PDB file of C-alpha atoms in Angstrom:
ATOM      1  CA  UNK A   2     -22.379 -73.526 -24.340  1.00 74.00           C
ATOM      2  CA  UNK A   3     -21.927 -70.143 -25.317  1.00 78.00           C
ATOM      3  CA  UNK A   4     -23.152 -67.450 -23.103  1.00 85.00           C
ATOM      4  CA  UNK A   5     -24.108 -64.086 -24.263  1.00 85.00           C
ATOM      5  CA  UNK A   6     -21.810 -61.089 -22.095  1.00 87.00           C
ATOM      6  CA  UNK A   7     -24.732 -58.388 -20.689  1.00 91.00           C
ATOM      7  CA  UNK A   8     -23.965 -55.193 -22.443  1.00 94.00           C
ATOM      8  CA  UNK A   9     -22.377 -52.287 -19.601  1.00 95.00           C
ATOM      9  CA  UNK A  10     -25.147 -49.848 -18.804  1.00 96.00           C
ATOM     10  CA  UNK A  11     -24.870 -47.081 -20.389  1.00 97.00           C
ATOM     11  CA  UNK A  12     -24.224 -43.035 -19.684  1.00 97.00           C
ATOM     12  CA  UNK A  13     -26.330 -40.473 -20.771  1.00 97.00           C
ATOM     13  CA  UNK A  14     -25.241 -37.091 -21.674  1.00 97.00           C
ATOM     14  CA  UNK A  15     -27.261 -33.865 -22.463  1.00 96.00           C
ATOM     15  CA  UNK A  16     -26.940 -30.199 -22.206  1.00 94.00           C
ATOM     16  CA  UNK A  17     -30.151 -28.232 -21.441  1.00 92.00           C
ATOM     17  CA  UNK A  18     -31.540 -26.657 -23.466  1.00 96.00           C
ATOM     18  CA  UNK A  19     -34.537 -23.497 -23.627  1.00 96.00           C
ATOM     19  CA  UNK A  20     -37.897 -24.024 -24.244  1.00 94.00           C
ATOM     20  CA  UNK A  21     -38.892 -24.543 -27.619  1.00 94.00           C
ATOM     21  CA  UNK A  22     -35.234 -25.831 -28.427  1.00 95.00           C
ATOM     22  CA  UNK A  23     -35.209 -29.565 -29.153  1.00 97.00           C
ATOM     23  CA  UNK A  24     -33.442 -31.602 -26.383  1.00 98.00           C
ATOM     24  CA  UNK A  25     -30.632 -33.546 -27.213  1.00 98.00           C
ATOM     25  CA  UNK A  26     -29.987 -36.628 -25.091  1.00 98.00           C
ATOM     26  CA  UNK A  27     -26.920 -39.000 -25.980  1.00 98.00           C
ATOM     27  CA  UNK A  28     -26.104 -42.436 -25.257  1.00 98.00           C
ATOM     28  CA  UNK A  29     -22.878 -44.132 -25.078  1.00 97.00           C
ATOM     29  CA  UNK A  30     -21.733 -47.952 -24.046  1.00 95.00           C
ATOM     30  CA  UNK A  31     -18.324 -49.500 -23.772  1.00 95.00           C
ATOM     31  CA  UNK A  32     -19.942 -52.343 -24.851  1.00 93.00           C
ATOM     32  CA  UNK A  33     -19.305 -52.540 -29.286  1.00 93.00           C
ATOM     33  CA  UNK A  34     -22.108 -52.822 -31.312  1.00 94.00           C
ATOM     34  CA  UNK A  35     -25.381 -51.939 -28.737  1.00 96.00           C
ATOM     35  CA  UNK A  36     -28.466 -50.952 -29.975  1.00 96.00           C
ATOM     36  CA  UNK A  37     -30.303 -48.471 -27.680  1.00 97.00           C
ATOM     37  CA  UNK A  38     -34.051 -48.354 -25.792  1.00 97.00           C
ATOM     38  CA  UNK A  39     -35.247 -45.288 -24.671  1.00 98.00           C
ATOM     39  CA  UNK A  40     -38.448 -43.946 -22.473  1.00 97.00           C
ATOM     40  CA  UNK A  41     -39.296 -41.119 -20.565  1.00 96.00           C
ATOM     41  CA  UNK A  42     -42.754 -38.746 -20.316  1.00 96.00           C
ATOM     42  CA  UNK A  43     -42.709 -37.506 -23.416  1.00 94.00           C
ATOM     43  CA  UNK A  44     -42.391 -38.673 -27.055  1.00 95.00           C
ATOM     44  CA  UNK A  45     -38.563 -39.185 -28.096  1.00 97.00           C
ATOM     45  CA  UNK A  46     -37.420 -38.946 -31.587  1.00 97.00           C
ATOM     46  CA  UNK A  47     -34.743 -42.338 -31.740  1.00 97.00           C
ATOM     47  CA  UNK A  48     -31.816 -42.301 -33.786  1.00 97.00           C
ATOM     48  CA  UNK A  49     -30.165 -45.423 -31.835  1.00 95.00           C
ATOM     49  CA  UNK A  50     -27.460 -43.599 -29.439  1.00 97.00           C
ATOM     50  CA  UNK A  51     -29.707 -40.329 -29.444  1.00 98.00           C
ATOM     51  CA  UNK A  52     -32.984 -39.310 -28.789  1.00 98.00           C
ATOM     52  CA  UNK A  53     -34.367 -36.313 -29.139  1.00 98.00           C
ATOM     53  CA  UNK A  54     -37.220 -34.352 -27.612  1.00 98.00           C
ATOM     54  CA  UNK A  55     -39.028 -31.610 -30.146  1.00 97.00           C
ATOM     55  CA  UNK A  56     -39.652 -27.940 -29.816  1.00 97.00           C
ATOM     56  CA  UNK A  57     -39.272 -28.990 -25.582  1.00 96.00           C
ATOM     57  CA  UNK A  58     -41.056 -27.119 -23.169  1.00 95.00           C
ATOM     58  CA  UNK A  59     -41.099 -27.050 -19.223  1.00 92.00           C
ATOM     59  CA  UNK A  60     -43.703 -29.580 -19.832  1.00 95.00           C
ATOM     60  CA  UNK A  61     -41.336 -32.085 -20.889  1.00 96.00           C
ATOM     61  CA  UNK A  62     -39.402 -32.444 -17.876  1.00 97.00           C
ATOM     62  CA  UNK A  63     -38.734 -35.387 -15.796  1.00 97.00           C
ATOM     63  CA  UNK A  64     -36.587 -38.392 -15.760  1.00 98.00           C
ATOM     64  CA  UNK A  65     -35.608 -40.534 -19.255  1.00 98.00           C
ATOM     65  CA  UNK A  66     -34.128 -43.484 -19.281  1.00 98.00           C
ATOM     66  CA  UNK A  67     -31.729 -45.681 -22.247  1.00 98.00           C
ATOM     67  CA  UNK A  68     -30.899 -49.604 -21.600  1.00 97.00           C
ATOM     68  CA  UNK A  69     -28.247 -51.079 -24.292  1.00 97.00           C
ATOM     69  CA  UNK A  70     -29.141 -54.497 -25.729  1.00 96.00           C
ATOM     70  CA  UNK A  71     -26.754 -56.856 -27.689  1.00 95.00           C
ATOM     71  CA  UNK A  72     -27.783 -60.078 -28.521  1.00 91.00           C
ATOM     72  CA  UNK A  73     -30.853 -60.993 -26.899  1.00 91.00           C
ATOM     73  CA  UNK A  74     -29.483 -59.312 -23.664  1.00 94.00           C
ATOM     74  CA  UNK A  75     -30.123 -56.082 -22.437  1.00 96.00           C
ATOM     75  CA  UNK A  76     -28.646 -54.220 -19.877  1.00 97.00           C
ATOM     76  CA  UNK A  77     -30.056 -52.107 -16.637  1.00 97.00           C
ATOM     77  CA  UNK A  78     -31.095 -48.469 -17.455  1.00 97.00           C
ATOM     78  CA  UNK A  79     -29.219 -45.692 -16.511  1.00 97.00           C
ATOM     79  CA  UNK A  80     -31.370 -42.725 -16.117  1.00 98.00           C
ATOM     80  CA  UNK A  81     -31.243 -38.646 -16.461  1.00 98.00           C
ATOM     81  CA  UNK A  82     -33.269 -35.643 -15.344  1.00 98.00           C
ATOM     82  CA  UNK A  83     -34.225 -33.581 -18.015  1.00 97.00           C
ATOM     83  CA  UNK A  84     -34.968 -29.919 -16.861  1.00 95.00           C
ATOM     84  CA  UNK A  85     -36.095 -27.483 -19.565  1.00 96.00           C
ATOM     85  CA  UNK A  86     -34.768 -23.719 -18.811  1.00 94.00           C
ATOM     86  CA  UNK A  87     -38.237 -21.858 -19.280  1.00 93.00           C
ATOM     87  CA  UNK A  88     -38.517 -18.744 -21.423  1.00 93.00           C
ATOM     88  CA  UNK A  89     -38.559 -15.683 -19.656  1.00 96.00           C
ATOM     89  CA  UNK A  90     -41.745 -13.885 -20.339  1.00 95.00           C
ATOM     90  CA  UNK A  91     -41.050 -11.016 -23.005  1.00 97.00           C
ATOM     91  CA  UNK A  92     -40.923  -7.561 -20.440  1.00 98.00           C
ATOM     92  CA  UNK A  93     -42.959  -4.393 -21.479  1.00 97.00           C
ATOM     93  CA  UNK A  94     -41.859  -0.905 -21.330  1.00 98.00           C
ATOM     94  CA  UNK A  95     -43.179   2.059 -19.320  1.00 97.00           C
ATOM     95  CA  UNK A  96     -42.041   5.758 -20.134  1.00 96.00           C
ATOM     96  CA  UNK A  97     -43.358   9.158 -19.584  1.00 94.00           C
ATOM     97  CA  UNK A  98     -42.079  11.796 -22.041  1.00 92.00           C
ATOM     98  CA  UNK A  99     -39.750  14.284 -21.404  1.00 96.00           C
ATOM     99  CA  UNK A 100     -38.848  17.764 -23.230  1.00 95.00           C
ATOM    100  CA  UNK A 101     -35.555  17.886 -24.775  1.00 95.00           C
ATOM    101  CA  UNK A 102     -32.734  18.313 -22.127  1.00 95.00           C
ATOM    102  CA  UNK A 103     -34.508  15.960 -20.113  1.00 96.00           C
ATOM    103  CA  UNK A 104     -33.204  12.531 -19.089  1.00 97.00           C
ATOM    104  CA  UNK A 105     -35.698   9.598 -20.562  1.00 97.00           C
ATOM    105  CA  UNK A 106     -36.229   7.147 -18.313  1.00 98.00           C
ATOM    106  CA  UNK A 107     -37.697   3.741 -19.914  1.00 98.00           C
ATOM    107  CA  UNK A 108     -38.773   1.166 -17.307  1.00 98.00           C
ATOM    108  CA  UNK A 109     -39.211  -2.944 -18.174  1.00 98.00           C
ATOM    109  CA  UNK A 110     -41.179  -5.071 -16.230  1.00 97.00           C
ATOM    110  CA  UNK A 111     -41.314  -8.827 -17.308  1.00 95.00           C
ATOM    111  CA  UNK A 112     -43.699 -11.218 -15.065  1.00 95.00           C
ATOM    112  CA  UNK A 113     -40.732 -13.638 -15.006  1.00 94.00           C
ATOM    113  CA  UNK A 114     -38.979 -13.304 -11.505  1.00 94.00           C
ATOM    114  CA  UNK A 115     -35.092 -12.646 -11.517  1.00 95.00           C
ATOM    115  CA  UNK A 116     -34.193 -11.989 -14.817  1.00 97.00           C
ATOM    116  CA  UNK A 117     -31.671  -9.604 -16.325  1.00 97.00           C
ATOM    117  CA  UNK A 118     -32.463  -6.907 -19.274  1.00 98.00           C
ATOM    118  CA  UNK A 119     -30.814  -6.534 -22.293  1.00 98.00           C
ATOM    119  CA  UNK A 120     -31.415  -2.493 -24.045  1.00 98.00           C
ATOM    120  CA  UNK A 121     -30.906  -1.652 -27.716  1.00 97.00           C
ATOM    121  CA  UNK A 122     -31.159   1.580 -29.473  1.00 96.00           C
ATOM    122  CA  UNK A 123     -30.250   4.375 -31.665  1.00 96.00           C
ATOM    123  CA  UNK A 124     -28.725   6.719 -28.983  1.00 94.00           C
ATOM    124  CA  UNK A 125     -26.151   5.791 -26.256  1.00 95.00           C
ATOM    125  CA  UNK A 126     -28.158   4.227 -22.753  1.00 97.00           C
ATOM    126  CA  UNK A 127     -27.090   4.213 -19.334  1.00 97.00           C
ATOM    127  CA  UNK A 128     -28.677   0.836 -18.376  1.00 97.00           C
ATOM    128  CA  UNK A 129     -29.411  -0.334 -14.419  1.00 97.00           C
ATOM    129  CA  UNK A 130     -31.012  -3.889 -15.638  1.00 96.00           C
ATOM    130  CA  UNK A 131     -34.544  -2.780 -15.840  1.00 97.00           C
ATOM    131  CA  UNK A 132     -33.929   1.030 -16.088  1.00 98.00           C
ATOM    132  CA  UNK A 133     -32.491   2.357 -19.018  1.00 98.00           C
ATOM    133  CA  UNK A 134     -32.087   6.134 -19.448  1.00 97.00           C
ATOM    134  CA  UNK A 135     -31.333   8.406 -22.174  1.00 97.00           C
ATOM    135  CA  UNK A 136     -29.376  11.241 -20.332  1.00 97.00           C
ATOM    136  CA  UNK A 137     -30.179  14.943 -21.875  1.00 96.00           C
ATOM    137  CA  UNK A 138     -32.396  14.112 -24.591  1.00 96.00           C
ATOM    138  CA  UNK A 139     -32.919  15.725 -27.641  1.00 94.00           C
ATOM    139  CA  UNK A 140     -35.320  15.103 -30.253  1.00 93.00           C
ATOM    140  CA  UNK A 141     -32.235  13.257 -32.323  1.00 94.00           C
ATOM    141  CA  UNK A 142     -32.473  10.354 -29.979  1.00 96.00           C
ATOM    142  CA  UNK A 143     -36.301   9.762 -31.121  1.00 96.00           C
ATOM    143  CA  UNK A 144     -36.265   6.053 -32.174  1.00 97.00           C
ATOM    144  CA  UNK A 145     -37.395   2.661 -30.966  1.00 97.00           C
ATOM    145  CA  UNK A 146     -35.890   1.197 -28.192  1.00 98.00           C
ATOM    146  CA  UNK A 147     -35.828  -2.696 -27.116  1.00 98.00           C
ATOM    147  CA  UNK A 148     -35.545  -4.576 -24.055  1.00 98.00           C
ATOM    148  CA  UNK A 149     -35.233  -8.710 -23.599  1.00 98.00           C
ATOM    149  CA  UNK A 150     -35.134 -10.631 -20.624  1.00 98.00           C
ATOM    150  CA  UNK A 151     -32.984 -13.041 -19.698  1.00 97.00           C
ATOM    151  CA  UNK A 152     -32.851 -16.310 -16.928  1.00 95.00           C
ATOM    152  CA  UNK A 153     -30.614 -19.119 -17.447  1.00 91.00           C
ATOM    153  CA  UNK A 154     -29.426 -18.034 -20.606  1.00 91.00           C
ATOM    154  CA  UNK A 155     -32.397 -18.269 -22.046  1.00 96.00           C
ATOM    155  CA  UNK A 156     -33.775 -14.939 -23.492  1.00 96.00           C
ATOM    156  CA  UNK A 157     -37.157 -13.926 -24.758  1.00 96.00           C
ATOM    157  CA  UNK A 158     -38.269 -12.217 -27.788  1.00 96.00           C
ATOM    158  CA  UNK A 159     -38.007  -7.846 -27.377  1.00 97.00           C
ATOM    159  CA  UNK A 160     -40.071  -5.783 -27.153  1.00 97.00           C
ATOM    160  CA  UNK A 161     -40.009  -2.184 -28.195  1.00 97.00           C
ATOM    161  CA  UNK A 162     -41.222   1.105 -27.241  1.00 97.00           C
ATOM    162  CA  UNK A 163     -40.699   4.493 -29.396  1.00 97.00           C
ATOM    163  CA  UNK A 164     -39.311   7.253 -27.720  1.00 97.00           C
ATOM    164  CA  UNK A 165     -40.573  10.675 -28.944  1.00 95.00           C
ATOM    165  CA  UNK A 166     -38.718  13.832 -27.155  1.00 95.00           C
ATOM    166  CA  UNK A 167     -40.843  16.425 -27.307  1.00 94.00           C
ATOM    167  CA  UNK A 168     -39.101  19.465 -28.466  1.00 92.00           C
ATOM    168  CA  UNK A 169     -38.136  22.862 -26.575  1.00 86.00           C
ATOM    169  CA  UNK A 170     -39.959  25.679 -27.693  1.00 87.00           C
ATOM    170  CA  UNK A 171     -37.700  28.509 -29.123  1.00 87.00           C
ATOM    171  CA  UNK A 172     -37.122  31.414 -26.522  1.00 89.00           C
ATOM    172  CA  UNK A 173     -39.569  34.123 -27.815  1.00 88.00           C
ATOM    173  CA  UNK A 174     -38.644  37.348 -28.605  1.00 90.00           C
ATOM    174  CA  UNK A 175     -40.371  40.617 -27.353  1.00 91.00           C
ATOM    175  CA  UNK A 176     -41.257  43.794 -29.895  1.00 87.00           C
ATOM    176  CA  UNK A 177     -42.457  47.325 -28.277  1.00 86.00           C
ATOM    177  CA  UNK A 178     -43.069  50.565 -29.493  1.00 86.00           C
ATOM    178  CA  UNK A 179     -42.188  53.091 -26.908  1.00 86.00           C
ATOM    179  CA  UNK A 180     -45.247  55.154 -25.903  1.00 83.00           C
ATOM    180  CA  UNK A 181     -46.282  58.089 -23.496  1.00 86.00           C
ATOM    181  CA  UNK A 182     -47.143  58.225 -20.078  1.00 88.00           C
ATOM    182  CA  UNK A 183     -51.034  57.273 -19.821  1.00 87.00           C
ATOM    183  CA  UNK A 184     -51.026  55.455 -23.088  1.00 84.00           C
ATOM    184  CA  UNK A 185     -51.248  51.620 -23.174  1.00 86.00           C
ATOM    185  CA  UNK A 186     -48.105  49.945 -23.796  1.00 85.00           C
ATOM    186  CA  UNK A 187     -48.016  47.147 -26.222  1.00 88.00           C
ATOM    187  CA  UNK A 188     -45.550  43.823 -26.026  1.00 86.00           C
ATOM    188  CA  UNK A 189     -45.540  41.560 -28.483  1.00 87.00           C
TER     189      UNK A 189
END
């Protein structure tokens, strides 16, 4: 009588992922020549030792599970919590302009709680996560600015304000004529 061995269970292996990444899980047996079952919540695309889960969103969390099977026998499950890092919400920008000489202060908000901003632009920023200020201003940093946010290194698309710095009028000049005493005097 030969009796079939019971393939070992096997491990599962995965690194998480954002949403709208696909999910990688992985497989792997001591036993040779296993072919792998999957489940879990959502749909898995199967390639034997992996199984993937498409364009995954928070929605696809929870637990998936892999047995191994080798002829006619198939092993326990082994079992692994998938948790998809959400995408922060992209963060808006709030300014009020400033004359030239001024420091611009641009603001981001994002409805995602503790995440951390990332600034771009054309002119030099002194950034305080969701402050970002352009110190003495001049109409040669006009440009668009961007902020991201980001939470378990996941980051979301930017979004972009353009900064306009209104310019200083030129100190005016004063013209007179000199006149007599009991005449109107003039400036101009």
């Amino acid at each position: 009588v030969a009796i079939n061995p019971m393939p070992v269970v096997p491990t599962i292996a995965m690194t998480p992922v954002c949403e709208g990444s696909d999910q990688l899980l992985t497989a792997t047996s001591s036993t040779a020549g296993v072919t792998y079952n999957w489940s879990g919540p959502k749909p898995l695309v199967v390639n034997n030792n992996e199984a993937t889960i498409k364009a995954a969103t928070v929605a696809s969390n929870g637990s998936y599970s892999v047995s191994a099977t080798l002829n006619t026998c198939t092993s326990q499950s082994a079992a692994i919590d998938v948790a998809i890092n959400p995408m922060p919400v992209v963060p808006t920008i709030a300014m009020t302009p400033v004359c030239e000489g001024s420091d611009q202060l641009l603001t981001a908000t994002s409805s995602t709680a503790g995440v951390t901003y990332n600034w771009s632009g054309p002119t030099p920023l002194v950034v305080n996560n969701d402050k970002a200020t352009i110190k003495a201003a001049t109409v040669a940093s006009n440009g668009s600015y961007s902020v991201s946010a980001t939470l378990n290194t996941c980051t979301s698309q930017s979004a972009a304000v353009d900064v306009a710095i209104n310019p200083m009028p030129v100190v005016p000049t004063i013209a007179m004529t000199p006149v007599c005493e009991g005449s109107d005097q003039l400036l101009t």
